[in-house]
PDB file of C-alpha atoms in Angstrom:
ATOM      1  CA  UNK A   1      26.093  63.838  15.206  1.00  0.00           C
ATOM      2  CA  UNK A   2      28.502  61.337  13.727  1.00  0.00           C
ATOM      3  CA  UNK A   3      27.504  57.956  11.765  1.00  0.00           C
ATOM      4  CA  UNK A   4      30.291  54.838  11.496  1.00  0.00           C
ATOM      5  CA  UNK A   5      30.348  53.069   8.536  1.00  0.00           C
ATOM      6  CA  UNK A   6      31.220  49.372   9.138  1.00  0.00           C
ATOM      7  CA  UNK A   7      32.459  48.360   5.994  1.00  0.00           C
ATOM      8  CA  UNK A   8      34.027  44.800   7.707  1.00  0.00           C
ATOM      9  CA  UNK A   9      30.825  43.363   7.841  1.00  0.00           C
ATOM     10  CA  UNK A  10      29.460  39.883   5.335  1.00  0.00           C
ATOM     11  CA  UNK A  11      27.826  41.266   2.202  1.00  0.00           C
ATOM     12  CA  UNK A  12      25.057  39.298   0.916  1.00  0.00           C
ATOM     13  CA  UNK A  13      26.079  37.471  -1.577  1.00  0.00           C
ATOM     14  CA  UNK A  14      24.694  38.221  -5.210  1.00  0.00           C
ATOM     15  CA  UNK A  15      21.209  36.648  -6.519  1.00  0.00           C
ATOM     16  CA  UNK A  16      19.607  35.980  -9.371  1.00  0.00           C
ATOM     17  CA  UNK A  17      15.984  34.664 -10.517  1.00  0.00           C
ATOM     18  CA  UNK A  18      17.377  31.571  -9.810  1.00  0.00           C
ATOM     19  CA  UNK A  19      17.913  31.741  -6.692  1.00  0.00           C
ATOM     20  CA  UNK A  20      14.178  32.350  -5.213  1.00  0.00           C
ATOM     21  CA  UNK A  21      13.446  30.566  -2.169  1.00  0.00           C
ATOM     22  CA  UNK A  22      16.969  29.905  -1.301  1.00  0.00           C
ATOM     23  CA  UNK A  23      17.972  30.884   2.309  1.00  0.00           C
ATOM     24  CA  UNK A  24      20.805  32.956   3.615  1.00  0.00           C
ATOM     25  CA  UNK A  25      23.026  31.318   6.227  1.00  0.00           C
ATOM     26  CA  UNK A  26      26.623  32.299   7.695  1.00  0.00           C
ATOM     27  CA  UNK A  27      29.746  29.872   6.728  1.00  0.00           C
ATOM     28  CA  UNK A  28      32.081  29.113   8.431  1.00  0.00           C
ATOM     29  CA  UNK A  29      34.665  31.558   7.841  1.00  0.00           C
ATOM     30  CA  UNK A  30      31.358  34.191   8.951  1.00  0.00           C
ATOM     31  CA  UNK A  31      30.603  34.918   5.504  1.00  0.00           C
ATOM     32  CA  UNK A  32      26.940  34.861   4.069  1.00  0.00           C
ATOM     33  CA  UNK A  33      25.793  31.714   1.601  1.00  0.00           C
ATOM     34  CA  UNK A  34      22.831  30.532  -0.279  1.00  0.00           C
ATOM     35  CA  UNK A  35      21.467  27.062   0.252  1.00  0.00           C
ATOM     36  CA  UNK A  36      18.527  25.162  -0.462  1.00  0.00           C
ATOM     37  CA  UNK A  37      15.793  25.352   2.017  1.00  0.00           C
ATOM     38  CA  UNK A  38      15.454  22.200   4.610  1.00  0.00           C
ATOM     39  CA  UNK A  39      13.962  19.486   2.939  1.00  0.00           C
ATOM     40  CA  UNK A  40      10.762  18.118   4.022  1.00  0.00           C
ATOM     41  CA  UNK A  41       8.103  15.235   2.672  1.00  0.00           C
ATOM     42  CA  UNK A  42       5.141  13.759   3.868  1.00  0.00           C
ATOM     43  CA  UNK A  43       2.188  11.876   3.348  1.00  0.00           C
ATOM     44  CA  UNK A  44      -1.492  11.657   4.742  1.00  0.00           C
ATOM     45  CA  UNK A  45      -3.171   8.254   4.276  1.00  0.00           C
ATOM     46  CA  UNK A  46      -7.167   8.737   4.939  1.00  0.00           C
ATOM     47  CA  UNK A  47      -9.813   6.612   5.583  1.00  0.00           C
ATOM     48  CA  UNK A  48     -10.557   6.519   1.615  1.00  0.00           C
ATOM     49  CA  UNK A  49      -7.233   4.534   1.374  1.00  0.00           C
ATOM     50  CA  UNK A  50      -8.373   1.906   3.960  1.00  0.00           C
ATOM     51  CA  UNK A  51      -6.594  -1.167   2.282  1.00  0.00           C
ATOM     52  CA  UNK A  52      -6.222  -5.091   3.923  1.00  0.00           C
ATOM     53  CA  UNK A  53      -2.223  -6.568   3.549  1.00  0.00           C
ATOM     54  CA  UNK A  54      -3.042  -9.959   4.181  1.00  0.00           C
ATOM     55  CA  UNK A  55      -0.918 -13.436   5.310  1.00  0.00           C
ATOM     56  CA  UNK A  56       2.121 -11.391   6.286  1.00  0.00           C
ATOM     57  CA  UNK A  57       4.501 -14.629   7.686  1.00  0.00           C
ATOM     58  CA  UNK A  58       7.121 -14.380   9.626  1.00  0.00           C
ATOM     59  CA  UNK A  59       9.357 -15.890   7.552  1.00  0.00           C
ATOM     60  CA  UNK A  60       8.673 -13.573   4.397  1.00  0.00           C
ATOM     61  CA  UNK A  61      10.187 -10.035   3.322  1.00  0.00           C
ATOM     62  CA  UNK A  62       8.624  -6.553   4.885  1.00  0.00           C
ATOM     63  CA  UNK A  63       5.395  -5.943   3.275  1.00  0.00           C
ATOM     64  CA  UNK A  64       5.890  -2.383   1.751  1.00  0.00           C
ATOM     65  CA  UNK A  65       2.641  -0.002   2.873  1.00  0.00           C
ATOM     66  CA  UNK A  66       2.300   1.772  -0.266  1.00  0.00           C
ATOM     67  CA  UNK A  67      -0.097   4.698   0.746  1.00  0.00           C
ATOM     68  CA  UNK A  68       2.977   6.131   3.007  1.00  0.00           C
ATOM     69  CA  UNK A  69       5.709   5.841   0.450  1.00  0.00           C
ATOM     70  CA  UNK A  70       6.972   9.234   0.453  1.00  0.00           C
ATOM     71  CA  UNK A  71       8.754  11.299  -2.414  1.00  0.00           C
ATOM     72  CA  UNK A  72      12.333  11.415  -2.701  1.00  0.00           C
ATOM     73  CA  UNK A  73      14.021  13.936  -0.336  1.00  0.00           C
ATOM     74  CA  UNK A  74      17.459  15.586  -0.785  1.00  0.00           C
ATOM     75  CA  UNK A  75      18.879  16.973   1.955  1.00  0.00           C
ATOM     76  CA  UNK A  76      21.424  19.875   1.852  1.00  0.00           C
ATOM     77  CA  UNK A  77      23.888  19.209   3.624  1.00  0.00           C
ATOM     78  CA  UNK A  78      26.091  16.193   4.459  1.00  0.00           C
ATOM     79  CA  UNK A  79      25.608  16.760   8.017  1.00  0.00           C
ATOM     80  CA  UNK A  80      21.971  17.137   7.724  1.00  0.00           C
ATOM     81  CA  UNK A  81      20.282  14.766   9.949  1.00  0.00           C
ATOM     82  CA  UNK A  82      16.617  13.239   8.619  1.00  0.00           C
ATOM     83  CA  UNK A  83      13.871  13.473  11.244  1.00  0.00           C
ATOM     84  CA  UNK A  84      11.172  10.190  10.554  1.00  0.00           C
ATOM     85  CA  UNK A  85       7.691  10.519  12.409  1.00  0.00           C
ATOM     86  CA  UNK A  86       4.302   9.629  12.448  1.00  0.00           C
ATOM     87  CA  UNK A  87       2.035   7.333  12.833  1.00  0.00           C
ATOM     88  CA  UNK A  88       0.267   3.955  11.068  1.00  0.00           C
ATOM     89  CA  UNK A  89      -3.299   3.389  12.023  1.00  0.00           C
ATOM     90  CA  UNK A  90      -4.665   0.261  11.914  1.00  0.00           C
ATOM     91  CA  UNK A  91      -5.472  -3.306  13.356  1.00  0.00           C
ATOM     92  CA  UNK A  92      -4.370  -7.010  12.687  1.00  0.00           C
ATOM     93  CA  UNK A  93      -6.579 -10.090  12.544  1.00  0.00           C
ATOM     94  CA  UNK A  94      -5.028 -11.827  15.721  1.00  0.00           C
ATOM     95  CA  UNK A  95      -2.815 -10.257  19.166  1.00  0.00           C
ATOM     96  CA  UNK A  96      -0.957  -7.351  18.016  1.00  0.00           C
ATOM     97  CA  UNK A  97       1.960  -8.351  19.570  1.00  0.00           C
ATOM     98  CA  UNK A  98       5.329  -9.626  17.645  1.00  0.00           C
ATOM     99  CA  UNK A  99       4.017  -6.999  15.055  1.00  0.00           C
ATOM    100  CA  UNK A 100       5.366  -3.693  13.735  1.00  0.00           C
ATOM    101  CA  UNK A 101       7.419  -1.918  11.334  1.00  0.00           C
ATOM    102  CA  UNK A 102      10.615  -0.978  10.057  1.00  0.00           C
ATOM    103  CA  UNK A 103      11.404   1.650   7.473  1.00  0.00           C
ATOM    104  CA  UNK A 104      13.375   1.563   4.512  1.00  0.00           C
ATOM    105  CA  UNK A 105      15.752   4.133   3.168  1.00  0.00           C
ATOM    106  CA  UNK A 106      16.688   3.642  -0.512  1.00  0.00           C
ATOM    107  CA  UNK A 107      19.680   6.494  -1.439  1.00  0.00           C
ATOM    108  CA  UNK A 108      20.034   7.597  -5.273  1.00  0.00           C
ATOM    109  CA  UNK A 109      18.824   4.611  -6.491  1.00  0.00           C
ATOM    110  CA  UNK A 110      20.953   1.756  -5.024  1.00  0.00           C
ATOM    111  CA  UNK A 111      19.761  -1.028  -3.057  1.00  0.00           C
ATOM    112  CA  UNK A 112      17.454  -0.362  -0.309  1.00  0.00           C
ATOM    113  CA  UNK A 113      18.471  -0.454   3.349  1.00  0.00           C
ATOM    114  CA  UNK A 114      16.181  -1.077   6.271  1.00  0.00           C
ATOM    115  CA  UNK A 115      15.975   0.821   9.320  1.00  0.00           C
ATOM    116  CA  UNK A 116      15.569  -1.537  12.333  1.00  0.00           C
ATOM    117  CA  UNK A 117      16.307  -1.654  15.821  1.00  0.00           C
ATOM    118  CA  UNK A 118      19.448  -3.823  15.152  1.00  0.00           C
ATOM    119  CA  UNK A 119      20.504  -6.362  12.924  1.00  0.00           C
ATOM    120  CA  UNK A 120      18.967  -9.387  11.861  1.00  0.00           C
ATOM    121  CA  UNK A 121      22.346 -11.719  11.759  1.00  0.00           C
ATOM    122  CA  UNK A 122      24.120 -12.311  15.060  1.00  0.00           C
ATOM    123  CA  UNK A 123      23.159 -14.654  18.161  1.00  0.00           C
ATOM    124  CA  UNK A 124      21.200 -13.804  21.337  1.00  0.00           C
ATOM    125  CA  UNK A 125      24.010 -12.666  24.231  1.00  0.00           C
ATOM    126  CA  UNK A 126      21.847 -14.431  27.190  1.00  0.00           C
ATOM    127  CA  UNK A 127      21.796 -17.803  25.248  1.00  0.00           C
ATOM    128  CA  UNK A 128      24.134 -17.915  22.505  1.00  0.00           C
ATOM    129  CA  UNK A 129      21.754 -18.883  20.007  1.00  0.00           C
ATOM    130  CA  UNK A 130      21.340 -17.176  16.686  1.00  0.00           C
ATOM    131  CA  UNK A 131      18.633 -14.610  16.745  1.00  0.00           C
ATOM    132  CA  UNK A 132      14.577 -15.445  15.482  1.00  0.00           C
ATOM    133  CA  UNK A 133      12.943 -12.974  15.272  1.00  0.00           C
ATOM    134  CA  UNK A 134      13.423  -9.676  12.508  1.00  0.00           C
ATOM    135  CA  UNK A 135      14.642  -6.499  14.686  1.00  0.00           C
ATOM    136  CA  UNK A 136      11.713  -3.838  14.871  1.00  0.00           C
ATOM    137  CA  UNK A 137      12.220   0.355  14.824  1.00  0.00           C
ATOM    138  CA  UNK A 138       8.577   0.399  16.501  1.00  0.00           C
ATOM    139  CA  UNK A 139       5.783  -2.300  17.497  1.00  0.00           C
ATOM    140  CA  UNK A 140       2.051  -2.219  18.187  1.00  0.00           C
ATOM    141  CA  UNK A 141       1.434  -2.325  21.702  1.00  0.00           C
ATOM    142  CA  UNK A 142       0.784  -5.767  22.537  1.00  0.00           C
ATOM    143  CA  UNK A 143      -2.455  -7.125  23.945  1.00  0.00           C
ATOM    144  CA  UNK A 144      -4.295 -10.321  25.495  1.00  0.00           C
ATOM    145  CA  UNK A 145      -7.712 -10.082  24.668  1.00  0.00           C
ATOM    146  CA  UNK A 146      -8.094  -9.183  20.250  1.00  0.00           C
ATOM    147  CA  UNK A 147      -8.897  -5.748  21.162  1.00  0.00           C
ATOM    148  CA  UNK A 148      -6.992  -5.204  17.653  1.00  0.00           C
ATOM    149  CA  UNK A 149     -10.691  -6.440  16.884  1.00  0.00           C
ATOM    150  CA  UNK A 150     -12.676  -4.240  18.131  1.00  0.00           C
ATOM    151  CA  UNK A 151     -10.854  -1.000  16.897  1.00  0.00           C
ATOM    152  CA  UNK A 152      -7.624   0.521  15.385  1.00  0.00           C
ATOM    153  CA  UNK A 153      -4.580   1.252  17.113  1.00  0.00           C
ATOM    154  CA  UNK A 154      -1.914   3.661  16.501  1.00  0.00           C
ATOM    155  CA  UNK A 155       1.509   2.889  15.957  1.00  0.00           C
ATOM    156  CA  UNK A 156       3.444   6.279  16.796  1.00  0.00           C
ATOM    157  CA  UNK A 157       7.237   5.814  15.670  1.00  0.00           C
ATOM    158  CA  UNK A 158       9.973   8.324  15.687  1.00  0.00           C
ATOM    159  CA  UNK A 159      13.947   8.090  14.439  1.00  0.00           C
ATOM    160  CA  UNK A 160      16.360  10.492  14.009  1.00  0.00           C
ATOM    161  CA  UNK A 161      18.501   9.269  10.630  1.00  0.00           C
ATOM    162  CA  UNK A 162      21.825   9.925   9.716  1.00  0.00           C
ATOM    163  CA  UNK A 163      22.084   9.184   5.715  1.00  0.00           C
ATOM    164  CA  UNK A 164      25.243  11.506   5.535  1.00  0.00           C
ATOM    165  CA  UNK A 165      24.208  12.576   1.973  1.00  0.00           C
ATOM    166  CA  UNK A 166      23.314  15.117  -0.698  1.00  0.00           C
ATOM    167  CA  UNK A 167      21.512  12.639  -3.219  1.00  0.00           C
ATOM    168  CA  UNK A 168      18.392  11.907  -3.112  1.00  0.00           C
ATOM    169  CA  UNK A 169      16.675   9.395  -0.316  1.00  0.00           C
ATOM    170  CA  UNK A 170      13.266   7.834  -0.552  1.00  0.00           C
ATOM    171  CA  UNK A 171      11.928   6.434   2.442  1.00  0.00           C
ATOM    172  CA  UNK A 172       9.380   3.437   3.269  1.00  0.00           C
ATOM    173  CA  UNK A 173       7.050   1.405   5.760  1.00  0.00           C
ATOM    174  CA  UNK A 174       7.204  -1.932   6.115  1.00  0.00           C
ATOM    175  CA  UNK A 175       4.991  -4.259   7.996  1.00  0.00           C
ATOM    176  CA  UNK A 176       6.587  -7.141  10.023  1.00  0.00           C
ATOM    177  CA  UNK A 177       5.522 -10.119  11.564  1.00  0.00           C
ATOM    178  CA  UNK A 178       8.537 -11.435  13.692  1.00  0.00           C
ATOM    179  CA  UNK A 179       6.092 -14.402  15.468  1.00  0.00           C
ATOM    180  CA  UNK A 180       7.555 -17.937  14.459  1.00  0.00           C
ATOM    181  CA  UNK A 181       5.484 -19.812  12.904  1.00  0.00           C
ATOM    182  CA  UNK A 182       2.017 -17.375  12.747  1.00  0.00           C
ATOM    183  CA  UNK A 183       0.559 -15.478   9.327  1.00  0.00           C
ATOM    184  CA  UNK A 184      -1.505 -12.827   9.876  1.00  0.00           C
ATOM    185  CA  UNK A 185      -3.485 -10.222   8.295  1.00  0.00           C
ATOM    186  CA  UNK A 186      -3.106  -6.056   8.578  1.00  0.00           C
ATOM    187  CA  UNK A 187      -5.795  -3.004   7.892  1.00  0.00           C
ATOM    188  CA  UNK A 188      -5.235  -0.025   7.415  1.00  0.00           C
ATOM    189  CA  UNK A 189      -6.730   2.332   8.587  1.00  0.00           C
ATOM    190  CA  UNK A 190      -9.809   0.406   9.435  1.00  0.00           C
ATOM    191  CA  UNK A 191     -10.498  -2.589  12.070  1.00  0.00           C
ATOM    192  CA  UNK A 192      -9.866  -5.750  11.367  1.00  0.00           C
ATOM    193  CA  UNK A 193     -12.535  -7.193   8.776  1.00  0.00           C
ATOM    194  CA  UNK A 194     -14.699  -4.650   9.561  1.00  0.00           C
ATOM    195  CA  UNK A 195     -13.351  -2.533   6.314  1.00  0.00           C
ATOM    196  CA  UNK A 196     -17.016  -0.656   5.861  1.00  0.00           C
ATOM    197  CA  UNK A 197     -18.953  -1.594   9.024  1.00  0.00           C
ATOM    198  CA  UNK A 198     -20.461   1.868  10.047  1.00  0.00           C
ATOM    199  CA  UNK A 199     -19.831   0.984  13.650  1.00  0.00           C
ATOM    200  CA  UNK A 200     -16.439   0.562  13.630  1.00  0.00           C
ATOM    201  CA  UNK A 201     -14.128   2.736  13.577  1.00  0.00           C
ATOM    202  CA  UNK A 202     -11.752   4.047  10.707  1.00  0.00           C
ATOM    203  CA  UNK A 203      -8.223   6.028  11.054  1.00  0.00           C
ATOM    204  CA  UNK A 204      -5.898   8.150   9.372  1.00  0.00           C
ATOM    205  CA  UNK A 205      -1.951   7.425   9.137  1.00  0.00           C
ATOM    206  CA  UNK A 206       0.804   9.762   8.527  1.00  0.00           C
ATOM    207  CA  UNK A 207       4.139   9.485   7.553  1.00  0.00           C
ATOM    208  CA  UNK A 208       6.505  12.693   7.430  1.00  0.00           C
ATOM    209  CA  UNK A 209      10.324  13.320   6.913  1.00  0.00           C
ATOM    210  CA  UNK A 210      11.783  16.246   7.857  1.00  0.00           C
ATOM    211  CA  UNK A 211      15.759  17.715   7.402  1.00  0.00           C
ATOM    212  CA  UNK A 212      16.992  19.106  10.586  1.00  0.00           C
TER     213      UNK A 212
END
Protein backbone atom coordinates (compact mmCIF):
# COMPACT_ATOMS: atom_id res chain seq x y z
CA UNK A 1 0.00 0.00 0.00
CA UNK A 2 1.26 3.42 -0.98
CA UNK A 3 0.15 6.92 0.68
CA UNK A 4 0.66 10.48 -1.49
CA UNK A 5 1.59 13.26 0.31
CA UNK A 6 0.06 16.46 -1.18
CA UNK A 7 2.23 18.97 0.01
CA UNK A 8 0.57 21.77 -2.73
CA UNK A 9 -2.29 22.14 -0.73
CA UNK A 10 -3.37 25.86 1.56
CA UNK A 11 -1.95 25.54 5.06
CA UNK A 12 -3.95 27.07 7.68
CA UNK A 13 -2.69 29.97 8.47
CA UNK A 14 -1.11 30.47 12.06
CA UNK A 15 -3.38 31.48 15.25
CA UNK A 16 -3.08 32.84 18.29
CA UNK A 17 -5.41 33.53 21.49
CA UNK A 18 -6.38 36.29 19.64
CA UNK A 19 -7.77 34.98 17.11
CA UNK A 20 -10.80 32.87 18.80
CA UNK A 21 -13.91 32.97 16.99
CA UNK A 22 -12.42 34.09 13.81
CA UNK A 23 -13.42 32.00 10.71
CA UNK A 24 -11.34 30.38 8.04
CA UNK A 25 -12.19 31.29 4.45
CA UNK A 26 -10.22 30.76 1.00
CA UNK A 27 -8.75 34.08 -0.83
CA UNK A 28 -8.58 34.64 -3.76
CA UNK A 29 -5.37 33.42 -4.88
CA UNK A 30 -6.95 29.81 -2.99
CA UNK A 31 -5.08 30.41 0.03
CA UNK A 32 -6.67 30.11 3.61
CA UNK A 33 -7.47 33.59 5.76
CA UNK A 34 -8.87 34.64 9.02
CA UNK A 35 -11.73 37.09 9.19
CA UNK A 36 -14.14 38.28 11.54
CA UNK A 37 -17.30 36.38 11.78
CA UNK A 38 -20.54 37.96 9.83
CA UNK A 39 -21.83 40.63 11.72
CA UNK A 40 -25.21 40.55 13.07
CA UNK A 41 -27.54 42.93 15.54
CA UNK A 42 -30.88 42.96 16.62
CA UNK A 43 -33.41 44.05 18.85
CA UNK A 44 -36.75 42.71 20.46
CA UNK A 45 -39.19 45.44 21.56
CA UNK A 46 -41.98 43.71 23.99
CA UNK A 47 -45.10 44.61 25.16
CA UNK A 48 -43.31 46.15 28.43
CA UNK A 49 -41.93 48.84 26.00
CA UNK A 50 -45.44 49.76 24.69
CA UNK A 51 -44.74 53.59 24.22
CA UNK A 52 -47.32 56.43 22.34
CA UNK A 53 -45.18 58.91 19.59
CA UNK A 54 -47.70 61.39 19.32
CA UNK A 55 -48.61 64.50 16.60
CA UNK A 56 -46.22 63.09 14.02
CA UNK A 57 -47.01 65.95 10.97
CA UNK A 58 -46.31 65.60 7.79
CA UNK A 59 -44.34 68.36 7.47
CA UNK A 60 -41.85 67.48 10.43
CA UNK A 61 -38.54 65.23 10.53
CA UNK A 62 -38.83 61.14 10.98
CA UNK A 63 -39.72 60.44 14.46
CA UNK A 64 -36.81 58.10 15.60
CA UNK A 65 -38.47 54.72 17.41
CA UNK A 66 -36.02 54.39 20.05
CA UNK A 67 -36.79 50.80 21.40
CA UNK A 68 -35.42 49.41 17.83
CA UNK A 69 -32.26 51.43 17.63
CA UNK A 70 -29.83 48.80 17.15
CA UNK A 71 -26.00 48.65 18.13
CA UNK A 72 -23.42 49.59 15.81
CA UNK A 73 -22.50 46.85 13.28
CA UNK A 74 -19.20 46.49 11.36
CA UNK A 75 -19.21 44.50 8.61
CA UNK A 76 -16.11 42.67 7.24
CA UNK A 77 -15.84 43.15 4.18
CA UNK A 78 -16.32 46.01 1.67
CA UNK A 79 -18.45 43.91 -0.39
CA UNK A 80 -20.49 42.76 2.43
CA UNK A 81 -24.03 43.46 1.79
CA UNK A 82 -26.38 44.40 5.13
CA UNK A 83 -29.61 42.39 5.28
CA UNK A 84 -32.53 44.84 7.27
CA UNK A 85 -35.75 42.89 8.49
CA UNK A 86 -38.42 42.77 10.75
CA UNK A 87 -41.23 44.02 11.81
CA UNK A 88 -42.96 47.25 13.88
CA UNK A 89 -46.13 46.42 15.67
CA UNK A 90 -48.44 48.84 16.33
CA UNK A 91 -51.51 51.14 15.47
CA UNK A 92 -52.16 54.93 14.70
CA UNK A 93 -54.98 57.10 15.99
CA UNK A 94 -56.65 57.70 12.47
CA UNK A 95 -56.47 55.47 8.70
CA UNK A 96 -53.20 53.89 8.54
CA UNK A 97 -52.67 54.87 5.27
CA UNK A 98 -49.93 57.66 4.07
CA UNK A 99 -48.03 56.11 7.12
CA UNK A 100 -44.80 54.12 7.48
CA UNK A 101 -41.20 54.10 7.91
CA UNK A 102 -37.91 54.64 6.65
CA UNK A 103 -34.63 53.63 8.21
CA UNK A 104 -31.64 55.45 8.86
CA UNK A 105 -28.07 54.38 8.42
CA UNK A 106 -25.53 56.59 10.26
CA UNK A 107 -21.67 55.26 9.13
CA UNK A 108 -18.67 55.98 11.68
CA UNK A 109 -20.17 58.78 13.02
CA UNK A 110 -20.98 61.21 10.14
CA UNK A 111 -24.24 62.51 9.28
CA UNK A 112 -27.05 60.19 9.09
CA UNK A 113 -28.57 59.01 5.81
CA UNK A 114 -32.08 57.74 5.33
CA UNK A 115 -33.10 54.77 3.58
CA UNK A 116 -36.26 55.46 1.49
CA UNK A 117 -37.87 54.30 -1.47
CA UNK A 118 -36.44 57.29 -3.50
CA UNK A 119 -35.65 60.70 -3.00
CA UNK A 120 -37.47 63.38 -1.55
CA UNK A 121 -36.30 66.33 -4.15
CA UNK A 122 -37.35 65.93 -7.78
CA UNK A 123 -40.91 66.43 -9.54
CA UNK A 124 -43.66 63.87 -10.25
CA UNK A 125 -42.97 62.40 -14.12
CA UNK A 126 -46.96 62.14 -14.86
CA UNK A 127 -47.45 65.88 -13.88
CA UNK A 128 -44.37 67.72 -13.64
CA UNK A 129 -44.92 68.99 -10.34
CA UNK A 130 -42.44 68.78 -7.53
CA UNK A 131 -43.03 65.82 -5.34
CA UNK A 132 -45.35 66.02 -1.69
CA UNK A 133 -45.13 63.53 -0.09
CA UNK A 134 -41.63 61.93 1.90
CA UNK A 135 -40.60 58.57 -0.09
CA UNK A 136 -41.37 55.42 2.18
CA UNK A 137 -39.02 51.91 2.36
CA UNK A 138 -42.37 50.23 3.78
CA UNK A 139 -46.07 51.45 4.74
CA UNK A 140 -48.89 50.13 6.91
CA UNK A 141 -51.40 48.60 4.89
CA UNK A 142 -53.95 51.08 4.35
CA UNK A 143 -57.55 50.84 5.51
CA UNK A 144 -61.18 52.51 5.34
CA UNK A 145 -62.83 51.76 8.37
CA UNK A 146 -60.06 52.72 11.82
CA UNK A 147 -59.50 49.13 12.17
CA UNK A 148 -55.93 50.61 13.33
CA UNK A 149 -58.50 51.05 16.33
CA UNK A 150 -59.48 48.10 17.14
CA UNK A 151 -56.03 46.26 17.10
CA UNK A 152 -52.30 46.40 16.05
CA UNK A 153 -50.97 45.83 12.78
CA UNK A 154 -47.71 44.68 11.61
CA UNK A 155 -45.51 46.46 9.47
CA UNK A 156 -43.12 43.66 7.93
CA UNK A 157 -40.19 45.51 5.97
CA UNK A 158 -37.22 44.02 4.32
CA UNK A 159 -33.99 45.78 2.35
CA UNK A 160 -31.01 44.48 1.23
CA UNK A 161 -28.20 47.51 1.91
CA UNK A 162 -25.17 48.18 0.27
CA UNK A 163 -23.01 50.56 2.78
CA UNK A 164 -19.73 49.43 0.95
CA UNK A 165 -17.81 49.71 4.29
CA UNK A 166 -15.63 48.37 7.09
CA UNK A 167 -16.51 51.12 9.82
CA UNK A 168 -18.97 50.90 11.87
CA UNK A 169 -22.93 51.48 10.83
CA UNK A 170 -25.77 52.06 13.22
CA UNK A 171 -29.07 51.69 11.92
CA UNK A 172 -32.65 53.30 12.78
CA UNK A 173 -36.60 53.43 12.45
CA UNK A 174 -38.29 56.23 11.69
CA UNK A 175 -41.95 56.91 11.67
CA UNK A 176 -43.46 58.99 8.78
CA UNK A 177 -46.48 60.67 8.10
CA UNK A 178 -46.37 61.71 4.32
CA UNK A 179 -50.42 62.92 4.46
CA UNK A 180 -50.55 66.80 3.69
CA UNK A 181 -51.89 68.55 6.01
CA UNK A 182 -52.91 65.59 8.87
CA UNK A 183 -50.97 64.99 12.51
CA UNK A 184 -51.39 61.91 13.92
CA UNK A 185 -50.52 59.79 16.74
CA UNK A 186 -48.46 56.14 16.78
CA UNK A 187 -48.38 53.07 19.53
CA UNK A 188 -46.32 50.81 19.83
CA UNK A 189 -46.87 47.88 20.36
CA UNK A 190 -50.30 48.41 21.72
CA UNK A 191 -53.72 49.75 20.01
CA UNK A 192 -54.39 52.96 19.67
CA UNK A 193 -55.31 54.61 23.18
CA UNK A 194 -55.99 51.50 24.48
CA UNK A 195 -52.19 51.36 26.04
CA UNK A 196 -53.44 48.96 29.18
CA UNK A 197 -57.01 47.96 28.24
CA UNK A 198 -56.96 44.13 29.02
CA UNK A 199 -59.08 43.56 25.96
CA UNK A 200 -57.04 44.82 23.52
CA UNK A 201 -54.46 43.54 22.18
CA UNK A 202 -50.60 44.21 22.66
CA UNK A 203 -47.54 43.25 20.16
CA UNK A 204 -44.02 42.70 19.94
CA UNK A 205 -41.64 44.45 17.22
CA UNK A 206 -38.36 43.38 15.97
CA UNK A 207 -35.73 44.89 14.25
CA UNK A 208 -32.58 42.76 13.05
CA UNK A 209 -29.47 43.41 10.78
CA UNK A 210 -27.68 40.85 9.45
CA UNK A 211 -24.10 40.78 7.13
CA UNK A 212 -24.50 38.56 4.21
Amino acid sequence: MTFQIFNDLPQLPPTSPSDAGKEVAVNSSGAFDLMNPLSYKYKISDTEDRDNYTDIANNESPREITQLSLEALTPRSMNSKIKLHGAVCGGWDAHSYDKGIIIGRNVDGQDEEFIRAGPIAGTDPSTGDPWVRTRLLAAWLGDSHHFNNLAPANLHFLYIDDPHTTSAIIYKIYLVNTRPNDTRSFYLNSTSGQDNASNFEVGVSTFIAQEI
